[in-house]
Amino acid sequence: MSTTIGHMLDEAIERGDIEAVTAALREIPRGQRASLAPALRERARVLREQDDPQVPWEDKQPQRDREFATGAALFVCGTARDAAGAFLRADDAAALAREFDPPSLEGLGEAMMALPRVTLNYLNPFIESGLVPRPDDEAHTQMMMDLPTYAGWAKKVSMEAYVQGDPTLHDVILRVMEIEGTSDASLASVDKYRRDAWSIFFASPWSQSHFGRDLLLDKTLDALEKDWPQFRSGWFSRFHERLGPTPDELGARLPRYLALCRSRIPPTVGLALKALEKIDASVSIQGHDLLDALAPVMHAAAKGQVESAMKLAERRLRVEPALADQVARLLVDALGHADAGVQAKAIKRLSGIALDDTLRATLATYLPGIAASNRPALVTLVALSPAVERQPVDVFIETTKLPEPCDASRELPRIDDADTLAERVAYVFANDTDIDAFEAVLAALTRMAPLGATVRARLAPVAKRLSRQRKPIAQALAQVVAMLLDLPAPHYARMVDNYGEHADIDLQVLHRVVDTVATARHGAGLEPLDAATHRGGFIDPGRLAQRIAAHGAAGVPWERRTAVRALLRLPSAAPMPDEFAALPASSLRQAFGHALGGALDPGEPDSALMAAAARIRHPGADDPLMLARLGDLGPDTTRAPVISWHIETRQSQVDGKTYTFHDFILDDDCAPEGADPLLIALHRHQPSAFKPRYASHRWGYAGIDEALVRYSATLLPSCMDTFFAGGCRLVGNNLGWYEAQWQNRAYLFPLLEPTVTPGPMGTLLLALALAGKEPGQTALAVDGLAQSSLEGRIDLNRLGTDMSALLASDHVLAARYAKALAAAARTAPGMLPVVTGLLEVLIGARPEDPPRDTSALLALLHESLLESGGRIGENTRAVLPSLKLSGRGAALRKALLA
């Protein structure tokens, strides 16, 4: 090949001219083209490195043209793998394929599917151009989940029109109903944002005609039988309803619907019950088969499903009286439901059945747990004397003295041997959310440095795993271990949320790594000043004084950044340790003494150290002395943050429908721009420069990783207001679980700690979380309410006020509060007066226009009062008559006022 031809191709690529590239390739013999591939690969690599992500897309056209020209040349000269990874438009490739028939066509489809992030937008045009066949594997099926987006955005047509026009899809598209999918790509997740595109397509007349209703219905039941998680299996339940099977279609699949009653997914059970009701209305179902299928439904949490099952059993009993004993046993199981209404209906049905002594004895065992309003009827049913009825419970509970933050029982275990160190490092890698273990390991690593031969040998197995850590806290520990073992430090990959934001706390974690390694490399057997000594991130003042003295004795200067972190971890109102008097004068000693309530040492105060000390001396309040000396440095410095909240309502219209949204707005002090980075507590607040990109965009200091959230709770453990405020912002805007934010539960764990006083923001967080939809998160809130109440750590009056304000704003649902408070009441006898008091406050939240589900609160109040033998308060008695209630609510009001 002449240098002229090579020069022609190079110039064509540099101009980004595809036609010129094609002309240059024509001049190159087919057998010589492969020799150009290495140079073209290198050219493509360089172009990728030159790509600046900060340059706007519209300014990158010359760069893009060069990349496409290089991709075209690679398509003709390179392998299938080269072509798959190149910048290449399908139209360009199709024209080049017609002219050159390049060897890269062989295996191109497989090479494309092997790419790490191949998308349908990239692959489909090559299929449509006939360059590659449509793949026949699960990876492609997974990719097809996003077909509605491709059809609508890339082709500007409906799903039905696109599929009809592409025969290659007809034999494979039903496979999307055969796989579960992922959190990002499943039928449910796509339809959530694509207006039910998949459901509408499969239910369309074309699909029903082409694929057949029987096949669509059978594939739906196939998927439901696999018990995929509720979000994903819920799509098939909804599609089944959209498809609207006839009684004949349902009856032909009776065994399958009977079997679905045993599903662990509530919507699937609901679907099965509706199908059985329709089948039983037209064709009699064999009694024993039906009752066997209904048995697990009696233990369902959804009261509507239990009631439907009881109706089906009662209907079958009227047809087959011989089934009375089996029906009675089913109804007995229904008494275990938490809802008093379900229990009452079960008791009423049981009263019409002749019960033997065995069943009566079984019924008697339910008396302790039955709702108080149903207990007299059950006593009558089992033919017991009223004397056996349980008396009102004693609601008094004696609490034990709570431990102090630096109590000996809360001290972190000391690690002094190589075997334990290696085991604990491996433990943190597997359990990165255990911040106490992380702290103990950091202290041990610096204390045992330089690491001797024995320690290095014991750490050798975990050293092989350093580069494989993917979570931030585990990566931070891996970096420390690597540097102390003289190995290359693995990369700390900062996590990015859905809005492209990094967590600000990452910088603190990275600084902690650097400072910990710096202390360890002095090799003086020192512990870092900032390593926690007790659970929850606390540092015992005596231990801190010992560490400062040890640094001085070893001739190792303390770092300001490490000292700030150490001061922030001191407990408030702790006595001055004996070791303090022997410390030499320094800005750290001055701040240390001020933090613990001592007189201010002479000398010019260090602003960063004194701001940290101010937060310990005056947790949750301003420090007047430091405000006068240093001025207002921002929230959580010389003064406390000022935080309030309100609810904003906004509306949007989609397809002629108006949707109303309630946003929880946290009016927080902002961190001023350009503030000293050593004001660590200050930078936990939202930066003043932060601008949300969307209405749903919320700032979060700890980001989206649970371990980072837990670590952030240990930065200032003596005053958690700012930490809890961050939780309020995130939990408060995801009560309906619109997005799976599992990390948010980490904001609730400190409420379970006996050393934590929730304060105003912790109380507000609890008020929000008790109204959440996600069961696990709500369960944590219930536990937090019970423990903080019984231990006397929470202001219940403030909690009631916050819950009432949230309910009045329409931001929360009364039914969710009722469900959570009912669970709290069952945790311990002492919770009954707490729950009763909160209920009475909630009922008066909006007397002029009570929420629609107020009856749920009234029902729980009625049961609680019957259980405790109490009566409603005077304020509630005055409010109840003014409430606009009907039906069940009106009946409950009458019972409460009686």
PDB file of N, CA, C and O in Angstrom, residues 531-562:
ATOM      1  N   ALA A 531     -10.199   8.395  66.391  1.00  0.00           N
ATOM      2  CA  ALA A 531     -10.806   7.061  66.359  1.00  0.00           C
ATOM      3  C   ALA A 531     -11.770   6.906  67.529  1.00  0.00           C
ATOM      4  O   ALA A 531     -11.428   7.204  68.687  1.00  0.00           O
ATOM      5  N   ALA A 532     -12.984   6.444  67.246  1.00  0.00           N
ATOM      6  CA  ALA A 532     -13.989   6.275  68.303  1.00  0.00           C
ATOM      7  C   ALA A 532     -13.519   5.267  69.336  1.00  0.00           C
ATOM      8  O   ALA A 532     -12.870   4.266  69.008  1.00  0.00           O
ATOM      9  N   THR A 533     -13.841   5.529  70.590  1.00  0.00           N
ATOM     10  CA  THR A 533     -13.539   4.591  71.667  1.00  0.00           C
ATOM     11  C   THR A 533     -14.783   3.847  72.130  1.00  0.00           C
ATOM     12  O   THR A 533     -14.681   2.784  72.736  1.00  0.00           O
ATOM     13  N   HIS A 534     -15.960   4.424  71.857  1.00  0.00           N
ATOM     14  CA  HIS A 534     -17.213   3.838  72.307  1.00  0.00           C
ATOM     15  C   HIS A 534     -18.209   3.807  71.151  1.00  0.00           C
ATOM     16  O   HIS A 534     -18.035   4.484  70.134  1.00  0.00           O
ATOM     17  N   ARG A 535     -19.229   3.005  71.296  1.00  0.00           N
ATOM     18  CA  ARG A 535     -20.219   2.821  70.244  1.00  0.00           C
ATOM     19  C   ARG A 535     -20.845   4.149  69.857  1.00  0.00           C
ATOM     20  O   ARG A 535     -21.000   5.040  70.683  1.00  0.00           O
ATOM     21  N   GLY A 536     -21.228   4.228  68.577  1.00  0.00           N
ATOM     22  CA  GLY A 536     -21.892   5.428  68.082  1.00  0.00           C
ATOM     23  C   GLY A 536     -20.948   6.543  67.710  1.00  0.00           C
ATOM     24  O   GLY A 536     -21.404   7.654  67.409  1.00  0.00           O
ATOM     25  N   GLY A 537     -19.628   6.299  67.741  1.00  0.00           N
ATOM     26  CA  GLY A 537     -18.672   7.326  67.346  1.00  0.00           C
ATOM     27  C   GLY A 537     -18.127   8.160  68.481  1.00  0.00           C
ATOM     28  O   GLY A 537     -17.307   9.056  68.246  1.00  0.00           O
ATOM     29  N   PHE A 538     -18.522   7.907  69.725  1.00  0.00           N
ATOM     30  CA  PHE A 538     -18.058   8.727  70.846  1.00  0.00           C
ATOM     31  C   PHE A 538     -16.602   8.443  71.182  1.00  0.00           C
ATOM     32  O   PHE A 538     -16.103   7.321  71.021  1.00  0.00           O
ATOM     33  N   ILE A 539     -15.930   9.483  71.684  1.00  0.00           N
ATOM     34  CA  ILE A 539     -14.561   9.366  72.186  1.00  0.00           C
ATOM     35  C   ILE A 539     -14.572   9.745  73.662  1.00  0.00           C
ATOM     36  O   ILE A 539     -15.035  10.840  74.030  1.00  0.00           O
ATOM     37  N   ASP A 540     -14.072   8.876  74.489  1.00  0.00           N
ATOM     38  CA  ASP A 540     -13.990   9.148  75.926  1.00  0.00           C
ATOM     39  C   ASP A 540     -12.987  10.276  76.162  1.00  0.00           C
ATOM     40  O   ASP A 540     -11.853  10.231  75.643  1.00  0.00           O
ATOM     41  N   PRO A 541     -13.352  11.324  76.926  1.00  0.00           N
ATOM     42  CA  PRO A 541     -12.435  12.451  77.137  1.00  0.00           C
ATOM     43  C   PRO A 541     -11.100  12.031  77.739  1.00  0.00           C
ATOM     44  O   PRO A 541     -10.046  12.563  77.369  1.00  0.00           O
ATOM     45  N   GLY A 542     -11.129  11.060  78.672  1.00  0.00           N
ATOM     46  CA  GLY A 542      -9.866  10.597  79.257  1.00  0.00           C
ATOM     47  C   GLY A 542      -8.969   9.958  78.221  1.00  0.00           C
ATOM     48  O   GLY A 542      -7.741  10.182  78.215  1.00  0.00           O
ATOM     49  N   ARG A 543      -9.557   9.160  77.314  1.00  0.00           N
ATOM     50  CA  ARG A 543      -8.766   8.522  76.266  1.00  0.00           C
ATOM     51  C   ARG A 543      -8.200   9.567  75.304  1.00  0.00           C
ATOM     52  O   ARG A 543      -7.065   9.430  74.809  1.00  0.00           O
ATOM     53  N   LEU A 544      -8.977  10.599  75.012  1.00  0.00           N
ATOM     54  CA  LEU A 544      -8.472  11.637  74.113  1.00  0.00           C
ATOM     55  C   LEU A 544      -7.293  12.352  74.754  1.00  0.00           C
ATOM     56  O   LEU A 544      -6.274  12.627  74.086  1.00  0.00           O
ATOM     57  N   ALA A 545      -7.401  12.650  76.051  1.00  0.00           N
ATOM     58  CA  ALA A 545      -6.275  13.299  76.739  1.00  0.00           C
ATOM     59  C   ALA A 545      -5.040  12.399  76.701  1.00  0.00           C
ATOM     60  O   ALA A 545      -3.913  12.876  76.493  1.00  0.00           O
ATOM     61  N   GLN A 546      -5.222  11.098  76.883  1.00  0.00           N
ATOM     62  CA  GLN A 546      -4.094  10.162  76.828  1.00  0.00           C
ATOM     63  C   GLN A 546      -3.478  10.146  75.436  1.00  0.00           C
ATOM     64  O   GLN A 546      -2.246  10.082  75.288  1.00  0.00           O
ATOM     65  N   ARG A 547      -4.298  10.199  74.407  1.00  0.00           N
ATOM     66  CA  ARG A 547      -3.781  10.188  73.033  1.00  0.00           C
ATOM     67  C   ARG A 547      -2.982  11.453  72.740  1.00  0.00           C
ATOM     68  O   ARG A 547      -1.926  11.408  72.084  1.00  0.00           O
ATOM     69  N   ILE A 548      -3.501  12.599  73.200  1.00  0.00           N
ATOM     70  CA  ILE A 548      -2.773  13.859  72.973  1.00  0.00           C
ATOM     71  C   ILE A 548      -1.411  13.798  73.665  1.00  0.00           C
ATOM     72  O   ILE A 548      -0.376  14.184  73.094  1.00  0.00           O
ATOM     73  N   ALA A 549      -1.404  13.286  74.898  1.00  0.00           N
ATOM     74  CA  ALA A 549      -0.150  13.179  75.642  1.00  0.00           C
ATOM     75  C   ALA A 549       0.816  12.214  74.951  1.00  0.00           C
ATOM     76  O   ALA A 549       2.033  12.464  74.872  1.00  0.00           O
ATOM     77  N   ALA A 550       0.285  11.098  74.432  1.00  0.00           N
ATOM     78  CA  ALA A 550       1.138  10.117  73.758  1.00  0.00           C
ATOM     79  C   ALA A 550       1.748  10.706  72.492  1.00  0.00           C
ATOM     80  O   ALA A 550       2.919  10.438  72.171  1.00  0.00           O
ATOM     81  N   HIS A 551       0.977  11.504  71.765  1.00  0.00           N
ATOM     82  CA  HIS A 551       1.533  12.163  70.576  1.00  0.00           C
ATOM     83  C   HIS A 551       2.685  13.083  70.971  1.00  0.00           C
ATOM     84  O   HIS A 551       3.728  13.126  70.301  1.00  0.00           O
ATOM     85  N   GLY A 552       2.484  13.838  72.051  1.00  0.00           N
ATOM     86  CA  GLY A 552       3.533  14.742  72.496  1.00  0.00           C
ATOM     87  C   GLY A 552       4.775  14.012  72.938  1.00  0.00           C
ATOM     88  O   GLY A 552       5.909  14.422  72.605  1.00  0.00           O
ATOM     89  N   ALA A 553       4.584  12.909  73.670  1.00  0.00           N
ATOM     90  CA  ALA A 553       5.730  12.140  74.156  1.00  0.00           C
ATOM     91  C   ALA A 553       6.518  11.530  72.998  1.00  0.00           C
ATOM     92  O   ALA A 553       7.746  11.369  73.080  1.00  0.00           O
ATOM     93  N   ALA A 554       5.823  11.164  71.922  1.00  0.00           N
ATOM     94  CA  ALA A 554       6.485  10.551  70.766  1.00  0.00           C
ATOM     95  C   ALA A 554       7.031  11.591  69.798  1.00  0.00           C
ATOM     96  O   ALA A 554       7.643  11.233  68.777  1.00  0.00           O
ATOM     97  N   GLY A 555       6.793  12.872  70.092  1.00  0.00           N
ATOM     98  CA  GLY A 555       7.255  13.920  69.199  1.00  0.00           C
ATOM     99  C   GLY A 555       6.483  13.994  67.903  1.00  0.00           C
ATOM    100  O   GLY A 555       6.997  14.466  66.891  1.00  0.00           O
ATOM    101  N   VAL A 556       5.241  13.513  67.930  1.00  0.00           N
ATOM    102  CA  VAL A 556       4.393  13.518  66.732  1.00  0.00           C
ATOM    103  C   VAL A 556       3.382  14.652  66.860  1.00  0.00           C
ATOM    104  O   VAL A 556       2.536  14.632  67.758  1.00  0.00           O
ATOM    105  N   PRO A 557       3.455  15.642  66.007  1.00  0.00           N
ATOM    106  CA  PRO A 557       2.483  16.744  66.108  1.00  0.00           C
ATOM    107  C   PRO A 557       1.084  16.290  65.701  1.00  0.00           C
ATOM    108  O   PRO A 557       0.936  15.459  64.802  1.00  0.00           O
ATOM    109  N   TRP A 558       0.092  16.836  66.376  1.00  0.00           N
ATOM    110  CA  TRP A 558      -1.283  16.510  65.994  1.00  0.00           C
ATOM    111  C   TRP A 558      -1.715  17.391  64.820  1.00  0.00           C
ATOM    112  O   TRP A 558      -1.277  18.520  64.678  1.00  0.00           O
ATOM    113  N   GLU A 559      -2.569  16.832  63.976  1.00  0.00           N
ATOM    114  CA  GLU A 559      -3.081  17.564  62.811  1.00  0.00           C
ATOM    115  C   GLU A 559      -4.386  18.255  63.178  1.00  0.00           C
ATOM    116  O   GLU A 559      -5.227  17.686  63.879  1.00  0.00           O
ATOM    117  N   ARG A 560      -4.572  19.472  62.692  1.00  0.00           N
ATOM    118  CA  ARG A 560      -5.787  20.239  63.026  1.00  0.00           C
ATOM    119  C   ARG A 560      -7.040  19.496  62.570  1.00  0.00           C
ATOM    120  O   ARG A 560      -8.037  19.443  63.289  1.00  0.00           O
ATOM    121  N   ARG A 561      -7.008  18.928  61.365  1.00  0.00           N
ATOM    122  CA  ARG A 561      -8.191  18.251  60.830  1.00  0.00           C
ATOM    123  C   ARG A 561      -8.576  17.060  61.708  1.00  0.00           C
ATOM    124  O   ARG A 561      -9.756  16.847  62.011  1.00  0.00           O
ATOM    125  N   THR A 562      -7.576  16.296  62.131  1.00  0.00           N
ATOM    126  CA  THR A 562      -7.838  15.159  63.013  1.00  0.00           C
ATOM    127  C   THR A 562      -8.348  15.644  64.359  1.00  0.00           C
ATOM    128  O   THR A 562      -9.256  15.033  64.945  1.00  0.00           O
TER     129      THR A 562
END
